[in-house]
Short mmCIF file of C-alpha atoms in Angstrom, two decimals:
data_model
loop_
_atom_site.label_atom_id
_atom_site.label_comp_id
_atom_site.label_asym_id
_atom_site.label_seq_id
_atom_site.Cartn_x
_atom_site.Cartn_y
_atom_site.Cartn_z
CA UNK A 26 16.11 4.70 -1.77
CA UNK A 27 18.19 4.93 1.42
CA UNK A 28 16.90 5.82 4.87
CA UNK A 29 18.37 9.35 4.68
CA UNK A 30 16.53 10.31 1.51
CA UNK A 31 13.39 8.68 2.86
CA UNK A 32 13.24 11.45 5.48
CA UNK A 33 13.57 14.26 2.93
CA UNK A 34 10.84 15.78 0.71
CA UNK A 35 10.98 14.84 -2.96
CA UNK A 36 9.27 15.50 -6.26
CA UNK A 37 7.90 12.56 -8.21
CA UNK A 38 6.81 12.00 -11.79
CA UNK A 39 5.52 8.77 -13.27
CA UNK A 40 6.13 7.07 -16.58
CA UNK A 41 4.80 3.91 -18.14
CA UNK A 42 7.07 1.90 -20.40
CA UNK A 43 6.27 -0.70 -23.04
CA UNK A 44 8.00 -4.05 -22.34
CA UNK A 45 8.53 -6.64 -25.07
CA UNK A 46 7.16 -10.02 -24.04
CA UNK A 47 9.74 -11.71 -26.27
CA UNK A 48 12.92 -10.00 -25.05
CA UNK A 49 11.82 -8.63 -21.67
CA UNK A 50 13.36 -5.28 -22.66
CA UNK A 51 11.69 -1.88 -22.52
CA UNK A 52 11.06 -0.64 -26.05
CA UNK A 53 9.38 2.73 -25.60
CA UNK A 54 7.25 4.98 -23.47
CA UNK A 55 3.47 5.31 -23.30
CA UNK A 56 2.75 9.02 -23.01
CA UNK A 57 -1.01 8.60 -23.00
CA UNK A 58 -1.32 7.39 -19.41
CA UNK A 59 -3.19 10.06 -17.43
CA UNK A 60 -2.22 11.31 -13.98
CA UNK A 61 -3.47 9.30 -11.03
CA UNK A 62 -4.15 5.61 -10.78
CA UNK A 63 -3.30 3.03 -8.17
CA UNK A 64 -1.22 -0.12 -7.77
CA UNK A 65 -2.52 -2.75 -5.37
CA UNK A 66 -0.62 -5.59 -3.73
CA UNK A 67 -2.34 -8.26 -1.66
CA UNK A 68 -0.62 -11.44 -0.48
CA UNK A 69 -4.00 -13.16 -0.01
CA UNK A 70 -4.84 -13.02 -3.73
CA UNK A 71 -3.36 -15.60 -6.06
CA UNK A 72 -1.83 -13.10 -8.50
CA UNK A 73 -0.80 -10.66 -5.71
CA UNK A 74 -0.48 -7.52 -7.88
CA UNK A 75 -2.89 -5.39 -9.91
CA UNK A 76 -3.19 -1.77 -11.06
CA UNK A 77 -5.85 0.65 -12.28
CA UNK A 78 -4.77 3.31 -14.78
CA UNK A 79 -6.42 5.50 -17.39
CA UNK A 80 -5.13 5.75 -20.95
CA UNK A 81 -5.78 8.61 -23.35
CA UNK A 82 -6.40 6.51 -26.45
CA UNK A 83 -7.18 2.98 -27.60
CA UNK A 84 -5.83 0.07 -25.55
CA UNK A 85 -5.39 -2.02 -28.71
CA UNK A 86 -2.20 -0.03 -29.30
CA UNK A 87 -0.59 -2.08 -26.51
CA UNK A 88 -0.71 -5.29 -28.54
CA UNK A 89 0.86 -8.26 -26.75
CA UNK A 90 3.35 -6.11 -24.86
CA UNK A 91 3.54 -5.67 -21.10
CA UNK A 92 3.72 -2.33 -19.32
CA UNK A 93 6.01 -1.25 -16.50
CA UNK A 94 5.27 1.66 -14.16
CA UNK A 95 8.18 3.76 -12.89
CA UNK A 96 8.40 6.53 -10.30
CA UNK A 97 11.15 9.09 -10.98
CA UNK A 98 12.10 10.79 -7.70
CA UNK A 99 14.16 13.97 -7.32
CA UNK A 100 15.42 15.40 -4.00
CA UNK A 101 16.35 19.03 -3.19
CA UNK A 102 20.06 18.13 -3.18
CA UNK A 103 19.79 17.18 -6.85
CA UNK A 104 19.90 13.44 -6.22
CA UNK A 105 17.48 11.42 -8.32
CA UNK A 106 16.37 7.82 -8.48
CA UNK A 107 14.06 5.79 -10.71
CA UNK A 108 12.03 3.10 -8.91
CA UNK A 109 10.07 0.35 -10.69
CA UNK A 110 6.62 -0.05 -9.13
CA UNK A 111 5.27 -3.00 -11.11
CA UNK A 112 5.12 -4.87 -14.41
CA UNK A 113 1.67 -5.75 -15.69
CA UNK A 114 -0.58 -7.23 -18.37
CA UNK A 115 -2.88 -4.37 -19.49
CA UNK A 116 -6.57 -4.85 -20.32
CA UNK A 117 -8.96 -2.10 -21.41
CA UNK A 118 -12.11 -3.48 -23.04
CA UNK A 119 -14.14 -0.27 -22.65
CA UNK A 120 -13.40 3.11 -24.24
CA UNK A 121 -15.15 6.42 -23.50
CA UNK A 122 -15.47 8.60 -26.61
CA UNK A 123 -16.19 12.33 -26.82
CA UNK A 124 -15.66 13.39 -30.42
CA UNK A 125 -11.96 12.98 -31.25
CA UNK A 126 -11.07 12.45 -27.56
CA UNK A 127 -11.17 8.98 -26.05
CA UNK A 128 -10.09 7.55 -22.70
CA UNK A 129 -9.79 3.95 -21.62
CA UNK A 130 -9.79 2.65 -18.04
CA UNK A 131 -6.95 0.13 -17.98
CA UNK A 132 -7.11 -2.84 -15.60
CA UNK A 133 -3.63 -4.27 -15.13
CA UNK A 134 -2.73 -7.72 -13.82
CA UNK A 135 0.51 -8.96 -12.31
CA UNK A 136 2.47 -11.50 -14.33
CA UNK A 137 1.30 -14.38 -12.16
CA UNK A 138 -1.94 -14.01 -14.13
CA UNK A 139 -0.10 -15.79 -16.95
CA UNK A 140 0.27 -18.83 -14.68
CA UNK A 141 -3.34 -18.69 -13.47
CA UNK A 142 -4.62 -18.51 -17.08
CA UNK A 143 -2.56 -21.55 -18.12
CA UNK A 144 -3.91 -25.06 -17.59
CA UNK A 145 -2.08 -28.32 -18.10
CA UNK A 146 -2.99 -29.81 -21.47
CA UNK A 147 -2.37 -33.23 -19.96
CA UNK A 148 -1.43 -34.54 -16.50
CA UNK A 149 2.19 -34.11 -15.46
CA UNK A 150 3.83 -36.69 -13.20
CA UNK A 151 6.27 -35.65 -10.48
CA UNK A 152 8.30 -38.64 -9.28
CA UNK A 153 9.07 -39.39 -5.64
CA UNK A 154 12.24 -37.72 -4.41
CA UNK A 155 11.68 -34.55 -6.44
CA UNK A 156 12.56 -31.06 -5.23
CA UNK A 157 9.12 -29.33 -5.27
CA UNK A 158 10.62 -25.82 -5.53
CA UNK A 159 12.65 -26.80 -8.59
CA UNK A 160 9.50 -28.24 -10.17
CA UNK A 161 7.59 -25.03 -9.37
CA UNK A 162 10.35 -22.90 -10.90
CA UNK A 163 10.33 -25.04 -14.03
CA UNK A 164 6.58 -24.53 -14.46
CA UNK A 165 7.07 -20.76 -14.19
CA UNK A 166 9.81 -20.78 -16.80
CA UNK A 167 7.72 -22.93 -19.13
CA UNK A 168 5.15 -20.13 -19.48
CA UNK A 169 7.89 -17.56 -20.19
CA UNK A 170 8.41 -16.07 -16.73
CA UNK A 171 11.84 -15.27 -15.34
CA UNK A 172 12.55 -16.78 -11.91
CA UNK A 173 14.89 -15.02 -9.52
CA UNK A 174 17.65 -17.13 -7.90
CA UNK A 175 16.33 -18.88 -4.79
CA UNK A 176 17.65 -20.74 -1.76
CA UNK A 177 18.31 -24.48 -1.91
CA UNK A 178 15.34 -26.52 -0.73
CA UNK A 179 16.18 -29.65 1.31
CA UNK A 180 12.66 -31.08 1.14
CA UNK A 181 11.97 -33.96 -1.25
CA UNK A 182 8.62 -35.48 -2.15
CA UNK A 183 7.96 -38.76 -0.35
CA UNK A 184 5.81 -40.23 -3.11
CA UNK A 185 4.93 -39.54 -6.70
CA UNK A 186 2.24 -36.99 -7.54
CA UNK A 187 0.31 -35.86 -10.59
CA UNK A 188 -0.27 -32.21 -11.50
CA UNK A 189 -3.18 -30.91 -13.54
CA UNK A 190 -5.77 -33.41 -12.31
CA UNK A 191 -7.75 -31.07 -10.03
CA UNK A 192 -11.50 -30.65 -10.28
CA UNK A 193 -11.33 -26.87 -9.72
CA UNK A 194 -9.42 -24.10 -11.48
CA UNK A 195 -7.20 -23.58 -8.44
CA UNK A 196 -6.10 -27.21 -8.68
CA UNK A 197 -5.79 -27.48 -12.45
CA UNK A 198 -4.03 -24.18 -13.26
CA UNK A 199 -0.28 -23.92 -13.38
CA UNK A 200 -0.35 -21.24 -10.67
CA UNK A 201 -2.34 -23.60 -8.44
CA UNK A 202 0.25 -26.32 -9.03
CA UNK A 203 3.14 -23.94 -8.31
CA UNK A 204 1.64 -22.80 -5.02
CA UNK A 205 0.76 -26.36 -3.96
CA UNK A 206 4.35 -27.41 -4.53
CA UNK A 207 5.64 -24.42 -2.56
CA UNK A 208 3.25 -25.14 0.32
CA UNK A 209 4.47 -28.73 0.38
CA UNK A 210 8.03 -27.45 0.86
CA UNK A 211 7.03 -24.96 3.56
CA UNK A 212 7.56 -21.94 1.28
CA UNK A 213 5.31 -18.92 0.73
CA UNK A 214 3.16 -18.64 -2.39
CA UNK A 215 4.79 -17.32 -5.55
CA UNK A 216 5.15 -13.56 -5.86
CA UNK A 217 6.64 -11.19 -8.40
CA UNK A 218 9.05 -8.31 -7.94
CA UNK A 219 8.39 -4.90 -9.59
CA UNK A 220 10.27 -6.06 -12.70
CA UNK A 221 7.81 -8.93 -13.14
CA UNK A 222 10.22 -11.69 -12.10
CA UNK A 223 8.97 -14.57 -9.97
CA UNK A 224 10.25 -14.70 -6.39
CA UNK A 225 10.32 -18.03 -4.50
CA UNK A 226 11.11 -17.88 -0.78
CA UNK A 227 10.81 -20.18 2.24
CA UNK A 228 8.41 -19.09 4.97
CA UNK A 229 9.97 -17.50 8.03
CA UNK A 230 8.25 -16.14 11.10
CA UNK A 231 8.39 -12.31 11.24
CA UNK A 232 10.44 -12.55 14.45
CA UNK A 233 13.13 -14.39 12.47
CA UNK A 234 13.40 -11.73 9.74
CA UNK A 235 15.39 -8.53 9.75
CA UNK A 236 13.07 -5.53 9.19
CA UNK A 237 13.04 -4.23 5.64
CA UNK A 238 12.15 -0.77 6.91
CA UNK A 239 11.80 1.05 10.24
CA UNK A 240 9.16 3.76 10.74
CA UNK A 241 10.05 6.03 13.66
CA UNK A 242 8.10 8.97 15.04
CA UNK A 243 9.85 12.31 14.73
CA UNK A 244 10.69 15.09 12.30
CA UNK A 245 11.41 12.66 9.48
CA UNK A 246 8.73 10.10 10.33
CA UNK A 247 7.04 10.17 6.90
CA UNK A 248 3.91 8.40 8.11
CA UNK A 249 0.54 9.90 8.99
CA UNK A 250 -0.23 10.09 12.68
CA UNK A 251 -3.76 8.77 12.10
CA UNK A 252 -3.73 4.98 11.95
CA UNK A 253 -5.74 1.97 13.06
CA UNK A 254 -4.23 -0.34 15.69
CA UNK A 255 -6.41 -3.44 16.03
CA UNK A 256 -6.23 -6.70 17.93
CA UNK A 257 -8.70 -9.24 16.56
CA UNK A 258 -9.31 -11.56 19.53
CA UNK A 259 -13.12 -11.98 19.50
CA UNK A 260 -13.14 -15.42 17.83
CA UNK A 261 -10.20 -16.97 19.69
CA UNK A 262 -11.49 -20.38 20.89
CA UNK A 263 -11.35 -21.47 24.52
CA UNK A 264 -12.55 -24.99 23.78
CA UNK A 265 -11.31 -27.43 21.14
CA UNK A 266 -13.10 -30.70 20.33
CA UNK A 267 -11.06 -33.28 18.43
CA UNK A 268 -12.90 -36.20 16.82
CA UNK A 269 -11.26 -39.29 15.35
CA UNK A 270 -13.94 -41.30 13.53
CA UNK A 271 -14.44 -43.95 10.90
CA UNK A 272 -17.52 -45.94 9.88
CA UNK A 273 -17.48 -48.04 13.05
CA UNK A 274 -15.89 -45.99 15.83
CA UNK A 275 -15.64 -42.50 17.21
CA UNK A 276 -13.12 -41.17 19.74
CA UNK A 277 -13.55 -37.68 21.13
CA UNK A 278 -11.01 -35.49 22.91
CA UNK A 279 -11.75 -32.13 24.51
CA UNK A 280 -9.49 -29.35 25.76
CA UNK A 281 -10.84 -26.33 27.64
CA UNK A 282 -9.10 -23.13 28.69
CA UNK A 283 -10.65 -22.38 32.11
CA UNK A 284 -7.63 -20.47 33.37
CA UNK A 285 -7.48 -16.82 34.38
CA UNK A 286 -6.09 -15.92 30.93
CA UNK A 287 -7.76 -13.26 28.77
CA UNK A 288 -9.44 -15.74 26.38
CA UNK A 289 -10.57 -18.42 28.88
CA UNK A 290 -14.14 -19.46 29.58
CA UNK A 291 -13.88 -17.65 32.91
CA UNK A 292 -12.67 -14.37 31.43
CA UNK A 293 -15.00 -14.41 28.42
CA UNK A 294 -18.01 -15.71 30.34
CA UNK A 295 -18.90 -18.11 27.53
CA UNK A 296 -17.60 -21.04 25.52
CA UNK A 297 -16.13 -20.45 22.04
CA UNK A 298 -15.56 -23.81 20.37
CA UNK A 299 -13.55 -25.16 17.50
CA UNK A 300 -14.09 -28.71 16.25
CA UNK A 301 -11.68 -30.74 14.12
CA UNK A 302 -12.38 -34.18 12.63
CA UNK A 303 -9.90 -36.81 11.49
CA UNK A 304 -10.46 -40.16 9.77
CA UNK A 305 -6.92 -41.51 10.01
CA UNK A 306 -7.20 -43.77 13.10
CA UNK A 307 -4.19 -45.90 14.12
CA UNK A 308 -5.10 -49.60 14.22
CA UNK A 309 -2.59 -50.64 16.87
CA UNK A 310 -3.99 -48.60 19.78
CA UNK A 311 -6.54 -49.42 22.44
CA UNK A 312 -9.69 -47.38 23.00
CA UNK A 313 -8.12 -45.67 26.02
CA UNK A 314 -5.01 -44.82 24.01
CA UNK A 315 -7.08 -43.39 21.17
CA UNK A 316 -9.11 -41.20 23.54
CA UNK A 317 -5.85 -40.02 25.12
CA UNK A 318 -4.52 -39.26 21.63
CA UNK A 319 -7.67 -37.23 20.85
CA UNK A 320 -7.30 -35.30 24.11
CA UNK A 321 -3.64 -34.58 23.38
CA UNK A 322 -4.49 -33.38 19.87
CA UNK A 323 -7.25 -31.15 21.24
CA UNK A 324 -4.82 -29.64 23.77
CA UNK A 325 -2.26 -29.01 21.02
CA UNK A 326 -4.84 -27.31 18.79
CA UNK A 327 -6.06 -25.18 21.69
CA UNK A 328 -2.56 -23.79 22.17
CA UNK A 329 -2.10 -23.22 18.45
CA UNK A 330 -5.49 -21.50 18.19
CA UNK A 331 -4.68 -19.01 20.93
CA UNK A 332 -3.40 -16.51 18.40
CA UNK A 333 -4.54 -12.89 18.15
CA UNK A 334 -4.13 -10.90 14.95
CA UNK A 335 -2.47 -7.56 15.74
CA UNK A 336 -3.27 -5.46 12.67
CA UNK A 337 -1.87 -2.02 11.84
CA UNK A 338 -3.33 0.09 9.01
CA UNK A 339 -1.57 3.35 8.16
CA UNK A 340 -0.53 5.69 5.35
CA UNK A 341 3.06 6.60 4.60
CA UNK A 342 5.26 8.09 1.93
CA UNK A 343 6.77 5.46 -0.35
CA UNK A 344 9.34 3.12 1.17
CA UNK A 345 10.95 0.16 -0.64
CA UNK A 346 8.84 -2.55 1.00
CA UNK A 347 6.46 -5.13 -0.42
CA UNK A 348 3.97 -7.71 0.80
CA UNK A 349 5.54 -10.24 3.12
CA UNK A 350 8.28 -7.83 4.19
CA UNK A 351 8.72 -7.14 7.87
CA UNK A 352 8.57 -3.58 9.17
CA UNK A 353 9.04 -2.00 12.57
CA UNK A 354 6.80 0.80 13.82
CA UNK A 355 7.97 3.04 16.68
CA UNK A 356 5.20 5.55 17.44
CA UNK A 357 5.35 6.26 21.18
CA UNK A 358 2.85 9.14 21.09
CA UNK A 359 0.23 6.78 19.69
CA UNK A 360 1.35 3.87 21.93
CA UNK A 361 2.14 1.79 18.86
CA UNK A 362 5.35 -0.18 18.89
CA UNK A 363 6.20 -3.51 17.31
CA UNK A 364 7.18 -5.61 14.37
CA UNK A 365 4.67 -6.47 11.63
CA UNK A 366 4.53 -8.27 8.27
CA UNK A 367 3.02 -6.36 5.34
CA UNK A 368 -0.17 -7.97 4.01
CA UNK A 369 -1.60 -5.36 1.61
CA UNK A 370 -0.52 -2.12 -0.04
CA UNK A 371 -2.21 0.49 -2.24
CA UNK A 372 0.19 2.86 -3.99
CA UNK A 373 -1.37 6.14 -5.14
CA UNK A 374 0.27 7.46 -8.29
CA UNK A 375 -0.15 11.09 -7.28
CA UNK A 376 2.07 13.81 -5.80
CA UNK A 377 4.02 12.38 -2.87
CA UNK A 378 3.52 8.70 -3.82
CA UNK A 379 1.55 7.87 -0.70
CA UNK A 380 0.96 4.24 0.26
CA UNK A 381 -1.86 2.73 2.30
CA UNK A 382 -0.41 -0.29 4.11
CA UNK A 383 -1.92 -3.02 6.24
CA UNK A 384 0.58 -5.00 8.27
CA UNK A 385 -0.08 -7.61 10.93
CA UNK A 386 1.43 -9.92 13.47
CA UNK A 387 0.04 -13.05 15.10
CA UNK A 388 0.42 -12.74 18.86
CA UNK A 389 0.19 -15.94 20.83
CA UNK A 390 -1.20 -15.83 24.35
#
C-alpha cells in the first residue's frame, strides 16, 4: 500500500487460506471463518504474534496445516491490493454446539511457537569463532522454518558454548537458544513476517532508522484524534549504588544527581535508588583504585538510567508497519510530534481494518 492510497477510503474483505506445512504453498480457502477476530503483535513476547478467530465448524478439519489471513482492499478508483496479515498455527480445543450448528474459538500462534515447543534432544556445542547469527538461522531451518536473507554479522564467539543445557524452558528451547545467540551478536530477538518467515536483524536505535510510515494531521490523516501521550519518568533513579564484592572484600561506589535537572534529588525532593552488584573484582588494583572504579561505574549507570519512556498509544487505519518499525507522528493540534518505535499492535478484522498501536521512544535527560 502506498502513501497515496493510505489517505483514501477503501473497502476490505478478509479471507483465510490453508497453507501446506510441507510445501509452504496455499492449497485452499477456509470459508468457515466468521467475521471479526483480532491479530496481536507484541515484541515483548517470545513468539511475537497471535490471533483470535472463530470458525464455523470443527477445528480438526485443519489437520497439520497452517492458516494465513489476508486482507483484500479495494479503492474507489478500482485499484485493489491483497495484504498478508499473518501466518499461524491454529488451535481450537473447544467447540460450541447448537443442534447441527457448531462454532469453535480458534487461538492462533505465530510460527515462532514451533521453535519454543522444540527442545534439544541432546546438548549442541558451538565452537569458538562461530557466527552466532548463522547458528541461530540454522536452528530455525532445522525445525522447518524459512529464514529471510539477513545482513552479514561481524561478531564471532570468543569461546565455545553449549546449547540446550538450561535449567528453564527459556534456556532449553530452541527459541531460547536462537534469541540468546542473537542477543550475543547485538541483534533483536527473532520475529516473523506476515508470510511466516523468520526475520533476523541487528538492533539499531530508532534515531538511526528511516521511518517506515509517517502519520500527519490533516484531511488524509487516517488516525483517530484521541490518543494517549505518556512520559513514564516516576521511577527514574537519582542515586546509583555500585557494589563490587567477593567473600572477603566489598567496595562501594555511589553517584548522586543533585543538579537542577528534572529527575535530581533536589527537583524530586527525595532519593530514588538503584543498586547493582558485581563479583568480578580485578586482582591487580589497590583498594583506592577499586573504590574509584566503583564510583566511576555508578556514575556511568546513573547516566544510562536517566531514560524516560515516551509512550504513544493510538488507533489508525491499517498501514504496512510492524513491531520494531519506526514511525513519525506529526499531530500539532494535539501537541504530539516525534519519532517512535512500534512495540505492540492489535489488528481488528472488521470494516476499516483499524489498528491499535503502542509505540515508544526512550528519551535521555
